[in-house]
Amino acid sequence: MYRILVGLAACLCGMVVWAQETSSRVGWNLTAMTEGEWSMTNGKTSWINYLEAGVDVGLWKGAAFEGMAIATYQAGGAVDNDNLGLSNIYTDENKPLRLMQASLRQVFGKYFSVSLGLRNVDADYFTTPATGLFTGAANADYPILSLNYPLATFPLSAMGIHVECLPMNGLTLKASVYNGVASDAFNRQFRFCPSSDGVFTLGCISYELPSKGEQAASYTLGYVYGKTPSEDGSVHEKETGFWGLLEQPLVLLGKSQLVLLGQGAAMTSRDIPCNGYWGGGLVMNRIARNDMTAGIVFNRLLFADGDETDIECTIHCHITSWLSLQPALHIIHHNKHNFVAGLLRLSLELGNER
């Protein structure tokens, strides 16, 4: 663990300091999480750690460099072998440095932007307020992506191009093309080889409607298309699907807002293990004086080896403006096996706004 922290500090935190000293147009963030997990069914425990550093450095007019890297460390392994996953920061392999993003972004006016370079799907598409509350991996990116493709989902990244267009207030169009096989190895990340790795495309249309309270209503419909190598690498298999997300404020109780969460995804052309996924839940934000957020979500995974269900209850508590505590309880059923697990996550977040 000591080597991981030192390695990331040397490679990334120094870059943040340098950026602050050399440019007034710099955004930076530093996030650290430590999490304890306990399976109440089999007694297994695990300790998970995550460290992230990111910069957004202004270059010429409308242009910026986007960089992000992470370090991960876990002891004890996964507390159970489910596919949905308890934690969206868990990785099987400990690594002191993974480069997640290194790209150039060019903004044209107020309505169009293009980013080119090393990118991550999660940061580009799955960062909405309600889904961001929950600790389960299925709320960080959809299982049809993370389980079906060698794609640039946590903790991997791939070369690609990402385009965003805002033709009118509240409406956003996104489209991306990534190298078909993602990696966390430096000698494999900076490549775009459709002939050997295939390609993967992802896109969506989103509409956001202002509402009373902290969170706006949002509605998203997206597509996926992948042509990636088969297991033996001999042919490229074509897989297609679609996904959707709804975050709908229901009622305002004082300053607290109750939000309905609905999400789902399905494959329309496939030869892969995950057939589809759907989930629904409720989130209450701005609870009490320290603006706590609480939620419950039901996730259902349709999988070739047996369907899975995960019910998560969690509450996010701000201790200070930069330190928070989050307990969560998961009840999971998979392969005719039930288990209950809890986790406690402590998060530290520092940064500025460009």
Coordinates of C-alpha atoms in Angstrom, one line a residue:
M1 CA 0.0 0.0 0.0
Y2 CA 2.9 2.4 0.8
R3 CA 4.4 1.9 -2.6
I4 CA 1.1 2.5 -4.3
L5 CA 0.6 5.8 -2.6
V6 CA 4.2 6.9 -3.2
G7 CA 4.0 5.9 -6.8
L8 CA 0.9 7.9 -7.6
A9 CA 2.0 10.9 -5.6
A10 CA 5.3 11.0 -7.6
C11 CA 3.7 10.6 -11.0
L12 CA 0.4 12.6 -10.6
C13 CA 0.3 14.9 -7.6
G14 CA 3.5 16.6 -8.8
M15 CA 1.7 17.2 -12.1
V16 CA -1.1 18.9 -10.3
V17 CA 1.3 21.2 -8.4
W18 CA 3.1 22.0 -11.6
A19 CA -0.1 22.8 -13.4
Q20 CA -1.2 25.2 -10.7
E21 CA 2.1 27.1 -10.8
T22 CA 2.3 27.3 -14.6
S23 CA -1.3 28.2 -15.6
S24 CA -4.2 30.1 -14.2
R25 CA -6.6 28.0 -16.4
V26 CA -6.2 24.8 -14.5
G27 CA -8.8 22.5 -12.9
W28 CA -7.6 19.7 -10.7
N29 CA -9.1 17.0 -8.4
L30 CA -7.8 14.5 -6.0
T31 CA -10.0 11.7 -4.6
A32 CA -9.1 9.0 -2.1
M33 CA -11.4 6.2 -0.9
T34 CA -10.9 3.4 1.6
E35 CA -13.6 0.8 2.1
G36 CA -14.1 -2.2 4.3
E37 CA -16.4 -5.1 3.1
W38 CA -17.9 -7.9 5.2
S39 CA -20.0 -10.8 3.9
M40 CA -22.5 -11.6 6.7
T41 CA -23.2 -14.9 5.0
N42 CA -19.7 -16.5 4.8
G43 CA -17.8 -14.1 7.2
K44 CA -15.3 -13.1 4.5
T45 CA -13.8 -9.6 4.7
S46 CA -12.0 -7.3 2.3
W47 CA -10.2 -4.0 2.4
I48 CA -10.3 -1.8 -0.8
N49 CA -8.4 1.4 -1.6
Y50 CA -8.7 3.8 -4.5
L51 CA -6.8 7.0 -5.3
E52 CA -7.5 9.3 -8.3
A53 CA -5.8 12.4 -9.5
G54 CA -7.0 14.5 -12.5
V55 CA -6.2 17.7 -14.3
D56 CA -7.9 19.9 -16.9
V57 CA -5.3 22.4 -18.2
G58 CA -6.3 25.2 -20.6
L59 CA -4.2 25.5 -23.7
W60 CA -5.2 27.8 -26.5
K61 CA -8.7 29.2 -27.1
G62 CA -11.4 26.5 -26.5
A63 CA -8.8 23.8 -26.0
A64 CA -7.7 21.8 -22.9
F65 CA -5.7 18.8 -21.9
E66 CA -7.6 16.2 -19.9
G67 CA -5.7 13.8 -17.7
M68 CA -6.6 11.3 -15.0
A69 CA -4.8 8.4 -13.4
I70 CA -5.7 6.0 -10.5
A71 CA -4.0 3.7 -8.1
T72 CA -5.8 0.7 -6.6
Y73 CA -5.0 -1.7 -3.7
Q74 CA -7.2 -4.5 -2.2
A75 CA -6.5 -7.1 0.4
G76 CA -8.8 -10.1 1.0
G77 CA -10.3 -10.4 -2.5
A78 CA -13.9 -10.3 -3.4
V79 CA -16.2 -11.3 -0.6
D80 CA -18.4 -13.3 -3.1
N81 CA -18.2 -14.2 -6.8
D82 CA -21.3 -12.4 -8.1
N83 CA -21.3 -10.7 -11.5
L84 CA -23.1 -7.5 -10.4
G85 CA -20.3 -6.5 -7.9
L86 CA -20.6 -4.8 -4.5
S87 CA -18.1 -2.1 -5.2
N88 CA -17.4 0.2 -8.1
I89 CA -13.8 0.7 -7.0
Y90 CA -12.8 -2.9 -6.6
T91 CA -10.2 -4.4 -8.9
D92 CA -8.7 -7.9 -8.8
E93 CA -5.2 -6.7 -9.5
N94 CA -3.3 -4.1 -7.4
K95 CA -1.6 -1.4 -9.4
P96 CA 0.2 1.7 -8.3
L97 CA -0.6 3.6 -11.5
R98 CA -3.2 3.2 -14.2
L99 CA -3.6 6.0 -16.8
M100 CA -7.3 6.4 -17.4
Q101 CA -7.4 9.6 -19.5
A102 CA -4.9 11.6 -21.6
S103 CA -6.8 13.5 -24.3
L104 CA -7.2 16.9 -26.0
R105 CA -10.6 18.6 -25.9
Q106 CA -11.5 21.4 -28.4
V107 CA -14.7 23.3 -27.9
F108 CA -16.3 25.1 -30.8
G109 CA -18.6 27.9 -29.6
K110 CA -21.2 26.9 -27.1
Y111 CA -22.7 23.9 -28.8
F112 CA -20.0 21.5 -30.0
S113 CA -16.9 19.8 -28.6
V114 CA -14.5 17.0 -29.7
S115 CA -12.1 15.1 -27.5
L116 CA -9.3 12.9 -28.9
G117 CA -7.0 10.6 -27.1
L118 CA -7.0 8.0 -24.3
R119 CA -10.5 7.9 -22.7
N120 CA -12.8 6.0 -20.4
V121 CA -16.5 5.2 -21.1
D122 CA -17.6 5.7 -17.5
A123 CA -16.5 9.3 -17.3
D124 CA -18.0 10.1 -20.7
Y125 CA -21.4 8.6 -20.1
F126 CA -22.2 7.3 -16.6
T127 CA -21.9 10.2 -14.2
T128 CA -25.5 11.2 -13.3
P129 CA -26.4 12.3 -9.8
A130 CA -28.7 9.4 -8.8
T131 CA -26.6 6.5 -10.2
G132 CA -23.5 8.1 -8.7
L133 CA -24.9 7.6 -5.2
F134 CA -24.8 3.8 -5.2
T135 CA -21.7 1.7 -4.6
G136 CA -22.6 -1.3 -6.8
A137 CA -20.6 -1.7 -10.0
A138 CA -23.8 -2.0 -12.1
N139 CA -24.5 1.7 -11.4
A140 CA -21.1 2.8 -12.6
D141 CA -21.5 1.4 -16.1
Y142 CA -24.0 -1.0 -17.5
P143 CA -23.3 -4.8 -17.3
I144 CA -23.9 -5.2 -21.0
L145 CA -20.8 -3.1 -21.5
S146 CA -18.5 -4.3 -18.7
L147 CA -19.3 -8.0 -19.0
N148 CA -19.7 -8.3 -22.7
Y149 CA -16.8 -6.3 -24.2
P150 CA -13.1 -5.8 -23.6
L151 CA -14.1 -2.1 -23.3
A152 CA -12.7 1.0 -21.7
T153 CA -14.7 0.7 -18.5
F154 CA -13.1 0.9 -15.0
P155 CA -10.2 0.2 -14.6
L156 CA -9.3 0.2 -18.4
S157 CA -9.0 2.8 -21.1
A158 CA -8.6 3.0 -24.8
M159 CA -7.8 5.4 -27.6
G160 CA -10.9 7.0 -29.1
I161 CA -12.7 10.1 -30.2
H162 CA -15.7 11.5 -28.2
V163 CA -18.1 14.1 -29.6
E164 CA -20.7 16.2 -27.8
C165 CA -23.3 18.5 -29.4
L166 CA -25.9 20.7 -27.6
P167 CA -28.3 21.8 -30.4
M168 CA -30.7 23.4 -27.9
N169 CA -31.1 24.1 -24.1
G170 CA -31.4 20.8 -22.2
L171 CA -30.7 18.5 -25.2
T172 CA -27.3 16.7 -25.5
L173 CA -26.1 14.4 -28.2
K174 CA -23.0 12.2 -27.6
A175 CA -21.1 9.7 -29.8
S176 CA -17.8 7.9 -29.3
V177 CA -15.6 5.5 -31.2
Y178 CA -13.0 3.5 -29.2
N179 CA -10.3 0.9 -30.0
G180 CA -12.1 -2.4 -29.7
V181 CA -9.8 -3.8 -27.0
A182 CA -9.0 -1.6 -23.9
S183 CA -6.1 -2.1 -21.6
D184 CA -4.3 -0.7 -18.5
A185 CA -0.8 -1.4 -19.8
F186 CA 1.0 1.6 -21.2
N187 CA 2.4 -0.4 -24.2
R188 CA -1.2 -1.4 -25.2
Q189 CA -3.3 1.7 -24.4
F190 CA -2.1 4.1 -27.1
R191 CA -3.1 2.1 -30.1
F192 CA -6.0 2.2 -32.6
C193 CA -5.9 -1.0 -34.5
P194 CA -9.4 -1.9 -36.0
S195 CA -7.9 -4.8 -38.1
S196 CA -6.7 -6.7 -35.0
D197 CA -8.7 -5.2 -32.1
G198 CA -11.9 -4.2 -33.8
V199 CA -13.8 -1.1 -32.9
F200 CA -16.5 -0.1 -30.3
T201 CA -19.0 2.7 -30.7
L202 CA -21.3 4.1 -28.1
G203 CA -23.7 7.1 -28.2
C204 CA -26.8 8.6 -26.6
I205 CA -29.3 11.4 -26.7
S206 CA -30.2 13.1 -23.4
Y207 CA -32.7 15.7 -22.4
E208 CA -32.6 17.6 -19.1
L209 CA -35.6 19.4 -17.8
P210 CA -35.2 21.9 -14.9
S211 CA -37.3 21.1 -11.8
K212 CA -37.8 22.4 -8.3
G213 CA -35.0 21.2 -6.0
E214 CA -31.4 20.2 -6.3
Q215 CA -31.6 17.8 -9.3
A216 CA -33.1 18.3 -12.8
A217 CA -35.1 15.6 -14.5
S218 CA -33.1 13.8 -17.2
Y219 CA -33.9 11.2 -19.8
T220 CA -31.4 9.3 -21.9
L221 CA -31.5 6.7 -24.6
G222 CA -28.3 5.2 -26.0
Y223 CA -26.9 2.5 -28.3
V224 CA -23.9 0.3 -28.3
Y225 CA -22.1 -1.4 -31.3
G226 CA -19.0 -3.5 -31.0
K227 CA -16.9 -5.5 -33.4
T228 CA -14.3 -7.1 -31.2
P229 CA -12.1 -10.3 -31.4
S230 CA -13.5 -13.7 -30.4
E231 CA -11.9 -15.6 -27.6
D232 CA -9.4 -17.3 -29.9
G233 CA -8.8 -14.0 -31.7
S234 CA -9.7 -15.5 -35.1
V235 CA -12.8 -13.5 -36.1
H236 CA -14.4 -10.2 -35.1
E237 CA -17.9 -10.7 -33.6
K238 CA -20.5 -8.1 -34.1
E239 CA -22.6 -7.2 -31.0
T240 CA -25.3 -4.5 -30.8
G241 CA -27.6 -3.2 -28.1
F242 CA -29.3 -0.3 -26.5
W243 CA -29.6 1.3 -23.0
G244 CA -31.8 3.9 -21.3
L245 CA -31.8 6.0 -18.1
L246 CA -34.4 8.0 -16.4
E247 CA -33.9 10.3 -13.3
Q248 CA -37.3 11.9 -12.4
P249 CA -37.8 14.1 -9.4
L250 CA -41.1 13.2 -7.8
V251 CA -41.8 15.5 -4.9
L252 CA -40.0 18.3 -2.9
L253 CA -40.3 17.9 0.9
G254 CA -38.9 21.1 2.4
K255 CA -35.4 21.3 0.8
S256 CA -35.2 17.5 0.3
Q257 CA -36.1 16.0 -3.1
L258 CA -37.3 12.5 -3.8
V259 CA -36.0 11.2 -7.2
L260 CA -37.1 8.1 -9.2
L261 CA -34.3 6.2 -10.9
G262 CA -34.9 3.8 -13.7
Q263 CA -32.4 2.2 -16.0
G264 CA -32.0 -0.8 -18.4
A265 CA -30.1 -2.3 -21.3
A266 CA -30.6 -5.1 -23.7
M267 CA -28.6 -6.8 -26.5
T268 CA -30.2 -7.0 -29.9
S269 CA -27.4 -9.0 -31.6
R270 CA -25.2 -11.1 -29.4
D271 CA -23.1 -14.2 -28.8
I272 CA -22.0 -13.1 -25.3
P273 CA -22.9 -13.9 -21.7
C274 CA -24.9 -10.9 -20.6
N275 CA -28.3 -10.7 -22.3
G276 CA -29.6 -7.6 -20.5
Y277 CA -30.0 -5.6 -17.4
W278 CA -32.6 -3.4 -15.6
G279 CA -32.9 -1.5 -12.4
G280 CA -35.0 0.9 -10.4
G281 CA -34.7 2.9 -7.2
L282 CA -35.5 5.9 -5.2
V283 CA -33.0 8.6 -4.0
M284 CA -33.7 11.3 -1.4
N285 CA -31.2 14.2 -1.4
R286 CA -30.4 17.1 0.9
I287 CA -31.5 15.4 4.1
A288 CA -31.0 17.3 7.4
R289 CA -28.4 20.0 7.9
N290 CA -25.4 18.2 6.5
D291 CA -27.2 17.4 3.1
M292 CA -27.1 13.6 3.4
T293 CA -28.3 11.5 0.5
A294 CA -30.0 8.2 0.9
G295 CA -31.2 5.6 -1.6
I296 CA -32.4 2.2 -2.4
V297 CA -32.0 0.4 -5.8
F298 CA -33.0 -2.9 -7.2
N299 CA -30.7 -4.3 -10.0
R300 CA -31.5 -7.4 -12.1
L301 CA -28.9 -9.0 -14.4
L302 CA -29.9 -11.4 -17.1
F303 CA -26.9 -13.7 -17.5
A304 CA -26.2 -16.8 -19.5
D305 CA -25.0 -18.7 -16.4
G306 CA -27.9 -17.6 -14.2
D307 CA -29.7 -14.4 -13.5
E308 CA -28.7 -12.2 -10.5
T309 CA -30.5 -9.7 -8.3
D310 CA -29.0 -7.1 -6.1
I311 CA -30.8 -4.8 -3.6
E312 CA -28.7 -2.0 -2.3
C313 CA -29.5 0.4 0.5
T314 CA -27.1 3.2 1.2
I315 CA -26.7 6.7 2.8
H316 CA -24.0 9.2 2.0
C317 CA -23.1 11.5 4.9
H318 CA -20.9 14.6 4.6
I319 CA -18.6 15.0 7.6
T320 CA -17.0 18.1 6.2
S321 CA -17.1 19.7 2.7
W322 CA -14.3 17.4 1.6
L323 CA -14.7 14.3 3.8
S324 CA -17.7 11.9 3.7
L325 CA -18.8 8.5 5.1
Q326 CA -21.0 6.0 3.3
P327 CA -22.4 2.7 4.6
A328 CA -24.2 0.4 2.2
L329 CA -26.0 -3.0 2.5
H330 CA -26.3 -5.4 -0.4
I331 CA -28.7 -8.4 -0.6
I332 CA -27.7 -10.5 -3.6
H333 CA -29.2 -13.6 -5.2
H334 CA -27.3 -15.5 -7.9
N335 CA -26.9 -19.1 -9.1
K336 CA -29.5 -20.3 -6.5
H337 CA -27.3 -18.7 -3.8
N338 CA -28.2 -15.8 -1.5
F339 CA -25.8 -13.7 0.5
V340 CA -25.8 -10.4 2.4
A341 CA -22.8 -8.1 2.6
G342 CA -22.1 -4.7 4.0
L343 CA -19.5 -2.1 3.3
L344 CA -18.3 1.2 4.8
R345 CA -16.6 3.7 2.6
L346 CA -14.6 6.8 3.7
S347 CA -14.0 9.3 0.9
L348 CA -11.8 12.4 0.7
E349 CA -12.3 14.8 -2.3
L350 CA -10.2 17.9 -3.0
G351 CA -10.1 20.1 -6.1
N352 CA -11.1 23.4 -7.7
E353 CA -13.5 24.6 -10.4
R354 CA -12.0 25.9 -13.6

